[in-house]
Short mmCIF file of C-alpha atoms in Angstrom, two decimals:
data_model
loop_
_atom_site.label_atom_id
_atom_site.label_comp_id
_atom_site.label_asym_id
_atom_site.label_seq_id
_atom_site.Cartn_x
_atom_site.Cartn_y
_atom_site.Cartn_z
CA MET W 253 -2.17 -7.34 -24.88
CA SER W 254 -2.14 -3.70 -25.98
CA SER W 255 -1.18 -0.97 -23.53
CA ASN W 256 -4.80 0.25 -23.63
CA GLY W 257 -5.99 -3.25 -22.74
CA GLU W 258 -3.49 -3.43 -19.89
CA ALA W 259 -4.64 -0.06 -18.56
CA ASN W 260 -8.28 -1.22 -18.63
CA ARG W 261 -7.34 -4.44 -16.87
CA ASP W 262 -5.45 -2.50 -14.18
CA LEU W 263 -8.41 -0.14 -13.66
CA ALA W 264 -10.77 -3.06 -13.19
CA TYR W 265 -8.35 -4.77 -10.81
CA PHE W 266 -7.89 -1.69 -8.61
CA ASP W 267 -11.65 -1.07 -8.51
CA LEU W 268 -12.23 -4.68 -7.43
CA ALA W 269 -9.45 -4.46 -4.84
CA GLN W 270 -11.01 -1.34 -3.33
CA GLU W 271 -14.21 -3.24 -2.65
CA THR W 272 -12.46 -6.13 -0.89
CA LEU W 273 -9.93 -4.30 1.30
CA SER W 274 -10.42 -3.77 5.01
CA ARG W 275 -10.33 -0.32 6.53
CA THR W 276 -6.83 -0.89 7.89
CA GLN W 277 -5.53 -2.14 4.53
CA ARG W 278 -6.92 0.99 2.88
CA ALA W 279 -5.29 3.13 5.58
CA ILE W 280 -1.91 1.58 4.73
CA LEU W 281 -2.42 2.24 1.02
CA LYS W 282 -3.49 5.80 1.76
CA ALA W 283 -0.30 6.35 3.79
CA LEU W 284 1.76 5.12 0.83
CA GLU W 285 0.17 7.45 -1.74
CA LYS W 286 2.88 10.10 -1.64
CA GLU W 287 6.01 8.18 -0.72
CA GLY W 288 7.39 4.83 0.32
CA LEU W 289 7.62 4.08 4.03
CA THR W 290 9.12 1.38 6.20
CA ARG W 291 6.79 -0.90 8.13
CA HIS W 292 7.84 0.93 11.33
CA GLU W 293 6.85 4.27 9.77
CA LEU W 294 3.55 2.80 8.57
CA ALA W 295 2.81 1.59 12.10
CA GLU W 296 3.42 5.09 13.43
CA VAL W 297 1.45 6.90 10.70
CA CYS W 298 -1.50 4.47 10.85
CA LYS W 299 -1.40 4.22 14.67
CA MET W 300 -1.28 0.43 14.52
CA PRO W 301 0.96 -2.17 16.15
CA LEU W 302 3.93 -3.18 14.00
CA SER W 303 2.74 -6.79 13.94
CA SER W 304 -0.61 -5.71 12.46
CA VAL W 305 1.09 -3.60 9.81
CA CYS W 306 3.43 -6.43 8.82
CA GLY W 307 0.56 -8.87 8.25
CA ARG W 308 -1.48 -6.40 6.24
CA VAL W 309 1.51 -5.32 4.15
CA SER W 310 2.23 -9.00 3.39
CA TYR W 311 -1.34 -9.47 2.17
CA LEU W 312 -1.25 -6.28 0.08
CA GLU W 313 2.03 -7.48 -1.42
CA GLU W 314 0.51 -10.89 -2.24
CA ILE W 315 -2.31 -9.27 -4.20
CA GLY W 316 0.03 -6.83 -5.93
CA LEU W 317 -1.04 -3.50 -4.44
CA VAL W 318 2.30 -2.81 -2.73
CA LYS W 319 5.86 -3.98 -3.18
CA THR W 320 9.01 -3.94 -1.08
CA THR W 321 11.93 -2.11 -2.65
CA PRO W 322 15.57 -3.08 -2.26
CA GLU W 323 16.21 0.38 -0.73
CA LYS W 324 16.63 0.59 3.03
CA LYS W 325 16.16 3.26 5.71
CA LEU W 326 17.38 3.13 9.27
CA THR W 327 14.65 2.62 11.88
CA GLN W 328 14.55 4.58 15.12
CA TYR W 329 16.57 1.70 16.58
CA GLY W 330 19.36 2.06 14.02
CA LYS W 331 18.47 -1.12 12.12
CA PRO W 332 18.04 -1.10 8.32
CA ALA W 333 14.44 -1.60 7.17
CA THR W 334 13.06 -2.10 3.67
CA ILE W 335 10.77 0.48 2.13
CA VAL W 336 7.24 -0.40 1.03
CA VAL W 337 5.73 1.45 -1.94
CA SER W 338 2.28 1.45 -3.50
CA THR W 339 1.87 -0.06 -6.95
CA VAL W 340 -1.44 1.77 -7.44
CA PRO W 341 -0.94 3.98 -10.50
CA ARG W 342 -0.66 7.69 -9.65
CA PHE W 343 -3.79 8.50 -11.68
CA ARG W 344 -5.80 6.11 -9.46
CA GLN W 345 -4.60 7.49 -6.15
CA GLY W 346 -7.23 9.13 -4.06
CA TRP W 347 -9.60 6.22 -4.83
CA LEU W 348 -9.69 5.10 -1.21
CA ASP W 349 -13.04 5.76 0.42
CA PHE W 350 -12.91 5.53 4.21
CA ASP W 351 -16.64 5.93 4.67
CA SER W 352 -17.47 2.46 3.44
#
């Protein structure tokens, strides 16, 4: 597939994903637009319980909208935690509409 074809496929995929994501899943993606965060940081930023964030991040990872990096940061408890980053291309960021 040509790079132009791949870009078109990615655009269609991200548009479809936007329509099927819950408000909380979109909030997590929005929080990851600028930088990668640990699940603990996502819970704090999104004002959600850690258990809720973990489940939603797992789903977003399954469908390819986020990935876990091998990098680690220390949590507030001194434990190493993996960093989650968005796989949404930079030119598509800002596509999250919280009014829907």
